Structures are given as structure tokens and as C-alpha cells.
PDB file of C-alpha atoms in Angstrom:
ATOM      1  CA  MET N   4     179.377 252.372 -36.579  1.00 46.00           C
ATOM      2  CA  LYS N   5     180.512 256.080 -36.607  1.00 47.00           C
ATOM      3  CA  ASN N   6     182.453 255.386 -39.768  1.00 45.00           C
ATOM      4  CA  MET N   7     179.452 253.811 -41.407  1.00 40.00           C
ATOM      5  CA  VAL N   8     177.260 256.866 -40.615  1.00 38.00           C
ATOM      6  CA  ILE N   9     179.916 259.119 -42.058  1.00 41.00           C
ATOM      7  CA  LEU N  10     180.105 257.036 -45.129  1.00 36.00           C
ATOM      8  CA  MET N  11     176.443 257.023 -45.598  1.00 40.00           C
ATOM      9  CA  LEU N  12     176.282 260.706 -45.263  1.00 41.00           C
ATOM     10  CA  PHE N  13     178.958 261.132 -47.693  1.00 42.00           C
ATOM     11  CA  VAL N  14     177.423 258.908 -50.255  1.00 40.00           C
ATOM     12  CA  SER N  15     174.051 260.561 -49.762  1.00 42.00           C
ATOM     13  CA  THR N  16     175.570 264.018 -50.292  1.00 45.00           C
ATOM     14  CA  MET N  17     177.317 262.850 -53.385  1.00 44.00           C
ATOM     15  CA  LEU N  18     174.037 261.391 -54.846  1.00 45.00           C
ATOM     16  CA  THR N  19     172.161 264.542 -54.040  1.00 48.00           C
ATOM     17  CA  ALA N  20     174.785 266.675 -55.661  1.00 49.00           C
ATOM     18  CA  GLN N  21     174.660 264.606 -58.837  1.00 64.00           C
ATOM     19  CA  THR N  22     170.963 264.590 -59.348  1.00 91.00           C
ATOM     20  CA  HIS N  23     170.786 268.003 -61.061  1.00 95.00           C
ATOM     21  CA  LEU N  24     172.756 269.390 -63.947  1.00 97.00           C
ATOM     22  CA  THR N  25     175.003 272.271 -62.790  1.00 96.00           C
ATOM     23  CA  PHE N  26     175.787 275.731 -64.168  1.00 97.00           C
ATOM     24  CA  LYS N  27     178.769 277.490 -62.712  1.00 96.00           C
ATOM     25  CA  ASP N  28     178.840 274.947 -60.094  1.00 94.00           C
ATOM     26  CA  LEU N  29     175.388 275.697 -59.133  1.00 97.00           C
ATOM     27  CA  PRO N  30     172.706 272.953 -59.384  1.00 97.00           C
ATOM     28  CA  ILE N  31     169.867 273.864 -61.825  1.00 97.00           C
ATOM     29  CA  THR N  32     167.060 273.735 -59.391  1.00 95.00           C
ATOM     30  CA  GLY N  33     165.293 275.974 -56.849  1.00 95.00           C
ATOM     31  CA  THR N  34     163.555 279.244 -57.587  1.00 96.00           C
ATOM     32  CA  GLU N  35     164.324 281.570 -60.340  1.00 96.00           C
ATOM     33  CA  GLN N  36     165.120 284.194 -57.852  1.00 96.00           C
ATOM     34  CA  ALA N  37     167.347 282.073 -55.700  1.00 97.00           C
ATOM     35  CA  MET N  38     169.277 281.095 -58.847  1.00 97.00           C
ATOM     36  CA  ALA N  39     169.541 284.747 -59.957  1.00 97.00           C
ATOM     37  CA  THR N  40     170.886 285.694 -56.413  1.00 97.00           C
ATOM     38  CA  LYS N  41     173.461 283.058 -56.572  1.00 97.00           C
ATOM     39  CA  LEU N  42     174.599 284.279 -60.002  1.00 98.00           C
ATOM     40  CA  VAL N  43     174.668 287.886 -58.748  1.00 98.00           C
ATOM     41  CA  ASN N  44     176.812 286.709 -55.857  1.00 97.00           C
ATOM     42  CA  GLN N  45     179.196 285.200 -58.585  1.00 96.00           C
ATOM     43  CA  GLY N  46     179.634 288.805 -60.207  1.00 96.00           C
ATOM     44  CA  TYR N  47     176.654 288.791 -62.719  1.00 98.00           C
ATOM     45  CA  THR N  48     174.428 291.878 -62.911  1.00 98.00           C
ATOM     46  CA  LEU N  49     170.598 291.499 -62.862  1.00 97.00           C
ATOM     47  CA  ASN N  50     169.005 293.338 -65.772  1.00 97.00           C
ATOM     48  CA  ALA N  51     165.499 294.910 -65.697  1.00 96.00           C
ATOM     49  CA  ASP N  52     164.091 292.229 -67.891  1.00 96.00           C
ATOM     50  CA  GLY N  53     165.169 289.454 -65.446  1.00 94.00           C
ATOM     51  CA  SER N  54     168.284 288.366 -67.466  1.00 97.00           C
ATOM     52  CA  LEU N  55     171.720 288.697 -66.141  1.00 98.00           C
ATOM     53  CA  SER N  56     174.905 289.935 -67.694  1.00 98.00           C
ATOM     54  CA  GLY N  57     178.484 289.182 -67.069  1.00 97.00           C
ATOM     55  CA  SER N  58     181.511 287.156 -68.141  1.00 96.00           C
ATOM     56  CA  PHE N  59     181.058 283.443 -68.966  1.00 96.00           C
ATOM     57  CA  ALA N  60     184.288 281.626 -69.738  1.00 96.00           C
ATOM     58  CA  GLY N  61     185.995 284.785 -70.651  1.00 95.00           C
ATOM     59  CA  TYR N  62     183.303 286.099 -72.935  1.00 97.00           C
ATOM     60  CA  ASN N  63     180.520 288.775 -72.402  1.00 96.00           C
ATOM     61  CA  ALA N  64     177.363 286.985 -72.082  1.00 97.00           C
ATOM     62  CA  SER N  65     173.697 287.286 -71.140  1.00 98.00           C
ATOM     63  CA  VAL N  66     172.250 284.543 -68.938  1.00 98.00           C
ATOM     64  CA  VAL N  67     168.475 283.615 -68.961  1.00 98.00           C
ATOM     65  CA  ILE N  68     166.906 281.476 -66.183  1.00 98.00           C
ATOM     66  CA  VAL N  69     163.906 279.539 -67.276  1.00 97.00           C
ATOM     67  CA  ALA N  70     161.499 278.217 -64.619  1.00 96.00           C
ATOM     68  CA  THR N  71     158.450 276.067 -64.614  1.00 93.00           C
ATOM     69  CA  LYS N  72     154.928 277.392 -63.667  1.00 92.00           C
ATOM     70  CA  ALA N  73     155.721 276.233 -60.220  1.00 93.00           C
ATOM     71  CA  ASN N  74     158.737 278.555 -60.341  1.00 94.00           C
ATOM     72  CA  VAL N  75     161.368 275.658 -60.496  1.00 95.00           C
ATOM     73  CA  VAL N  76     164.440 276.289 -62.423  1.00 97.00           C
ATOM     74  CA  TRP N  77     164.790 273.808 -65.298  1.00 96.00           C
ATOM     75  CA  LYS N  78     167.073 275.463 -67.775  1.00 98.00           C
ATOM     76  CA  VAL N  79     169.775 278.176 -68.115  1.00 98.00           C
ATOM     77  CA  ILE N  80     170.585 279.690 -71.240  1.00 98.00           C
ATOM     78  CA  VAL N  81     173.794 281.502 -71.994  1.00 98.00           C
ATOM     79  CA  LEU N  82     173.801 283.942 -75.061  1.00 98.00           C
ATOM     80  CA  LEU N  83     177.138 285.238 -76.163  1.00 98.00           C
ATOM     81  CA  ASP N  84     177.487 288.631 -77.837  1.00 96.00           C
ATOM     82  CA  ASP N  85     176.269 289.141 -81.365  1.00 96.00           C
ATOM     83  CA  ARG N  86     178.825 288.557 -84.180  1.00 97.00           C
ATOM     84  CA  THR N  87     178.643 290.012 -87.655  1.00 96.00           C
ATOM     85  CA  THR N  88     181.033 287.834 -89.458  1.00 97.00           C
ATOM     86  CA  TRP N  89     180.989 284.074 -90.100  1.00 98.00           C
ATOM     87  CA  ARG N  90     184.678 283.716 -88.858  1.00 98.00           C
ATOM     88  CA  SER N  91     183.899 285.374 -85.542  1.00 98.00           C
ATOM     89  CA  ILE N  92     180.736 283.218 -84.818  1.00 98.00           C
ATOM     90  CA  LYS N  93     182.448 280.014 -86.026  1.00 98.00           C
ATOM     91  CA  ASP N  94     185.465 280.862 -83.806  1.00 98.00           C
ATOM     92  CA  ASP N  95     182.984 281.199 -80.701  1.00 98.00           C
ATOM     93  CA  PHE N  96     181.255 277.966 -81.634  1.00 98.00           C
ATOM     94  CA  THR N  97     184.498 276.075 -82.181  1.00 98.00           C
ATOM     95  CA  THR N  98     186.003 277.379 -78.936  1.00 98.00           C
ATOM     96  CA  PHE N  99     183.058 276.339 -76.813  1.00 98.00           C
ATOM     97  CA  LYS N 100     182.657 272.907 -78.683  1.00 98.00           C
ATOM     98  CA  GLU N 101     186.243 272.175 -77.940  1.00 98.00           C
ATOM     99  CA  ALA N 102     185.968 273.123 -74.184  1.00 97.00           C
ATOM    100  CA  LEU N 103     182.656 271.168 -73.822  1.00 98.00           C
ATOM    101  CA  ASN N 104     184.236 268.183 -75.546  1.00 98.00           C
ATOM    102  CA  ASN N 105     187.137 268.407 -73.212  1.00 98.00           C
ATOM    103  CA  LYS N 106     184.877 268.384 -70.277  1.00 97.00           C
ATOM    104  CA  TYR N 107     182.029 266.034 -71.203  1.00 96.00           C
ATOM    105  CA  GLY N 108     183.523 264.062 -74.119  1.00 97.00           C
ATOM    106  CA  ALA N 109     182.485 264.281 -77.799  1.00 97.00           C
ATOM    107  CA  GLY N 110     178.874 265.396 -78.128  1.00 97.00           C
ATOM    108  CA  GLN N 111     176.708 264.525 -81.141  1.00 98.00           C
ATOM    109  CA  SER N 112     177.318 267.298 -83.771  1.00 98.00           C
ATOM    110  CA  PHE N 113     175.282 268.615 -86.744  1.00 98.00           C
ATOM    111  CA  GLU N 114     177.150 270.957 -88.855  1.00 98.00           C
ATOM    112  CA  PHE N 115     175.817 271.602 -92.395  1.00 98.00           C
ATOM    113  CA  PHE N 116     174.321 274.097 -94.856  1.00 98.00           C
ATOM    114  CA  THR N 117     171.228 273.642 -96.953  1.00 97.00           C
ATOM    115  CA  LYS N 118     171.010 274.539-100.692  1.00 96.00           C
ATOM    116  CA  PRO N 119     171.654 276.992-102.117  1.00 97.00           C
ATOM    117  CA  TYR N 120     174.264 277.877 -99.456  1.00 98.00           C
ATOM    118  CA  TYR N 121     177.537 275.999 -98.699  1.00 97.00           C
ATOM    119  CA  LEU N 122     180.677 276.582 -96.469  1.00 97.00           C
ATOM    120  CA  GLY N 123     182.987 278.865 -98.191  1.00 96.00           C
ATOM    121  CA  ASP N 124     180.453 280.633-100.446  1.00 97.00           C
ATOM    122  CA  GLY N 125     180.773 283.921 -98.577  1.00 97.00           C
ATOM    123  CA  TYR N 126     177.045 283.949 -97.678  1.00 98.00           C
ATOM    124  CA  GLU N 127     177.273 281.934 -94.459  1.00 98.00           C
ATOM    125  CA  MET N 128     175.908 284.645 -92.260  1.00 98.00           C
ATOM    126  CA  GLN N 129     172.891 284.984 -94.778  1.00 98.00           C
ATOM    127  CA  ALA N 130     172.461 281.192 -94.607  1.00 98.00           C
ATOM    128  CA  LEU N 131     172.474 281.359 -90.763  1.00 98.00           C
ATOM    129  CA  SER N 132     169.749 284.115 -90.722  1.00 97.00           C
ATOM    130  CA  ASN N 133     167.584 282.105 -93.255  1.00 98.00           C
ATOM    131  CA  ASP N 134     167.755 278.809 -91.081  1.00 97.00           C
ATOM    132  CA  LYS N 135     169.942 277.230 -93.873  1.00 98.00           C
ATOM    133  CA  ALA N 136     172.921 276.796 -91.664  1.00 98.00           C
ATOM    134  CA  THR N 137     172.861 274.394 -88.814  1.00 98.00           C
ATOM    135  CA  TYR N 138     175.664 274.305 -86.235  1.00 98.00           C
ATOM    136  CA  ALA N 139     174.659 272.421 -83.104  1.00 98.00           C
ATOM    137  CA  THR N 140     176.263 269.992 -80.619  1.00 98.00           C
ATOM    138  CA  PHE N 141     174.228 267.950 -77.928  1.00 98.00           C
ATOM    139  CA  TYR N 142     175.823 266.694 -74.893  1.00 98.00           C
ATOM    140  CA  GLU N 143     173.480 264.099 -73.257  1.00 98.00           C
ATOM    141  CA  LEU N 144     174.471 263.543 -69.475  1.00 97.00           C
ATOM    142  CA  SER N 145     172.835 261.502 -66.712  1.00 96.00           C
ATOM    143  CA  THR N 146     171.639 264.821 -65.085  1.00 97.00           C
ATOM    144  CA  GLY N 147     170.491 266.632 -68.190  1.00 97.00           C
ATOM    145  CA  THR N 148     171.355 267.893 -71.641  1.00 98.00           C
ATOM    146  CA  ILE N 149     173.828 270.714 -72.765  1.00 98.00           C
ATOM    147  CA  VAL N 150     173.180 272.212 -76.246  1.00 98.00           C
ATOM    148  CA  LEU N 151     175.676 274.435 -78.023  1.00 98.00           C
ATOM    149  CA  LYS N 152     174.377 276.148 -81.140  1.00 98.00           C
ATOM    150  CA  MET N 153     174.547 278.992 -83.488  1.00 98.00           C
ATOM    151  CA  HIS N 154     171.328 281.232 -83.480  1.00 98.00           C
ATOM    152  CA  ARG N 155     169.869 282.635 -86.657  1.00 97.00           C
ATOM    153  CA  ASN N 156     170.336 286.104 -85.268  1.00 98.00           C
ATOM    154  CA  GLY N 157     174.230 285.854 -85.232  1.00 97.00           C
ATOM    155  CA  PHE N 158     175.198 284.630 -81.796  1.00 98.00           C
ATOM    156  CA  VAL N 159     176.297 281.471 -80.041  1.00 98.00           C
ATOM    157  CA  LEU N 160     174.038 280.126 -77.301  1.00 98.00           C
ATOM    158  CA  ILE N 161     174.416 277.375 -74.805  1.00 98.00           C
ATOM    159  CA  GLU N 162     171.503 275.716 -73.160  1.00 98.00           C
ATOM    160  CA  TYR N 163     171.852 273.821 -69.829  1.00 98.00           C
ATOM    161  CA  GLU N 164     168.728 271.872 -69.399  1.00 98.00           C
ATOM    162  CA  ASP N 165     168.269 269.912 -66.074  1.00 97.00           C
ATOM    163  CA  LYS N 166     166.765 266.331 -66.603  1.00 96.00           C
ATOM    164  CA  ALA N 167     164.684 266.482 -63.379  1.00 94.00           C
ATOM    165  CA  GLY N 168     163.402 270.006 -64.055  1.00 94.00           C
ATOM    166  CA  ALA N 169     162.594 269.165 -67.787  1.00 93.00           C
ATOM    167  CA  GLU N 170     160.548 266.197 -66.567  1.00 94.00           C
ATOM    168  CA  LEU N 171     158.685 268.564 -64.209  1.00 92.00           C
ATOM    169  CA  LYS N 172     158.156 270.949 -67.118  1.00 93.00           C
ATOM    170  CA  LYS N 173     156.723 268.194 -69.223  1.00 93.00           C
ATOM    171  CA  ALA N 174     154.370 266.968 -66.503  1.00 93.00           C
ATOM    172  CA  GLU N 175     153.188 270.538 -66.009  1.00 91.00           C
ATOM    173  CA  ASN N 176     152.545 270.879 -69.719  1.00 91.00           C
ATOM    174  CA  GLU N 177     150.675 267.533 -69.736  1.00 92.00           C
ATOM    175  CA  ALA N 178     148.468 268.563 -66.847  1.00 90.00           C
ATOM    176  CA  THR N 179     147.634 271.812 -68.628  1.00 87.00           C
ATOM    177  CA  LYS N 180     146.602 269.846 -71.783  1.00 87.00           C
ATOM    178  CA  LYS N 181     144.529 267.515 -69.772  1.00 88.00           C
ATOM    179  CA  ASN N 182     142.733 270.239 -67.783  1.00 87.00           C
ATOM    180  CA  ASP N 183     142.112 272.127 -71.121  1.00 87.00           C
ATOM    181  CA  LEU N 184     140.434 269.085 -72.604  1.00 84.00           C
TER     182      LEU N 184
END
């Protein structure tokens, strides 16, 4: 009987631990302040605007915590440093894509340019800033979604979106629409 209770507690703990997507081994849930405190304890610096700064996978990065109206964290966004050349932003993107593929399996990738731009034309950064270059990879997990993408302002970002938190955010938005109508 004792072994059965221990087994049930273990299984319960494992199921609870897997209900939320994690960021830096922290479940994406709880309050914005609690998540920020946990990241500060891991060495990040809290900035005046509420973002955090620190090292992410060996890169300088800013981290933004996004919470619902009820102050439940549902997304964490990592913004790498700005890049001024196509080679440097492409290297950042490729490095993180390979690392995420190794951890989660191949994601769904979209990598293309829209006319008049094309890879190798020397105007890749201009294409990116004009929303004519798309580089994004999506990792759909049972606990949420991770999105790796190049931003039009010349940096790579990674979004960690918790499934349960996103559902709460969607419910809040629907309630707001219903109340407004």
C-alpha cells in the first residue's frame, strides 16, 4: 500500500510538471512578478521597463514576460541582440534552430523571400526590414508552442507560449468581447 501511495504521488507530480511549457526549467505559469523573481535568482537583471537582461544559451538577451489580465504568465519572449548584417542574424537563427531541433525534433519551418528580394542579392537585411523576408520555425508541443523567428528590426526572437496560459488569455479576450457587445 505504501508503495502504491508513493507511485501515485510520483505520477501526480510528473503530470503536474508536464502541464506547462517550461522556460529555463521554470513552468510558464504563476504571476509575472513570481516569474521575474525566479529569473533574477538565475542571474537575470530586472530592468526599469519590466524586461530582464542576461545570458540565454550563451548569448546576450532581453527577456519579456507576458501575463494575462488576471496576471497569469502565458508567454515568455527572448530577444537576442540586434544584428546589422545578414550573415550574423542568419547565424543566430541557424544556431538556435539546430539547438531547438535537437531538443524538440524538427519544427515546421518557413524560410523565403518575397519579390523583388531573394537570398544572395545583397539586400537581405532590407528585405527583412520591409517584411519581405520570412524566417520562422514553429515547434508544437503538448504543453505549448515555441516560435523561433527573425524580427524585421534585425534580431532573432524566441517565443515560449504555454498552452494552458494561452487558453486563459483567449478566454479573457472572448469575455471582453462579449462584455463589450
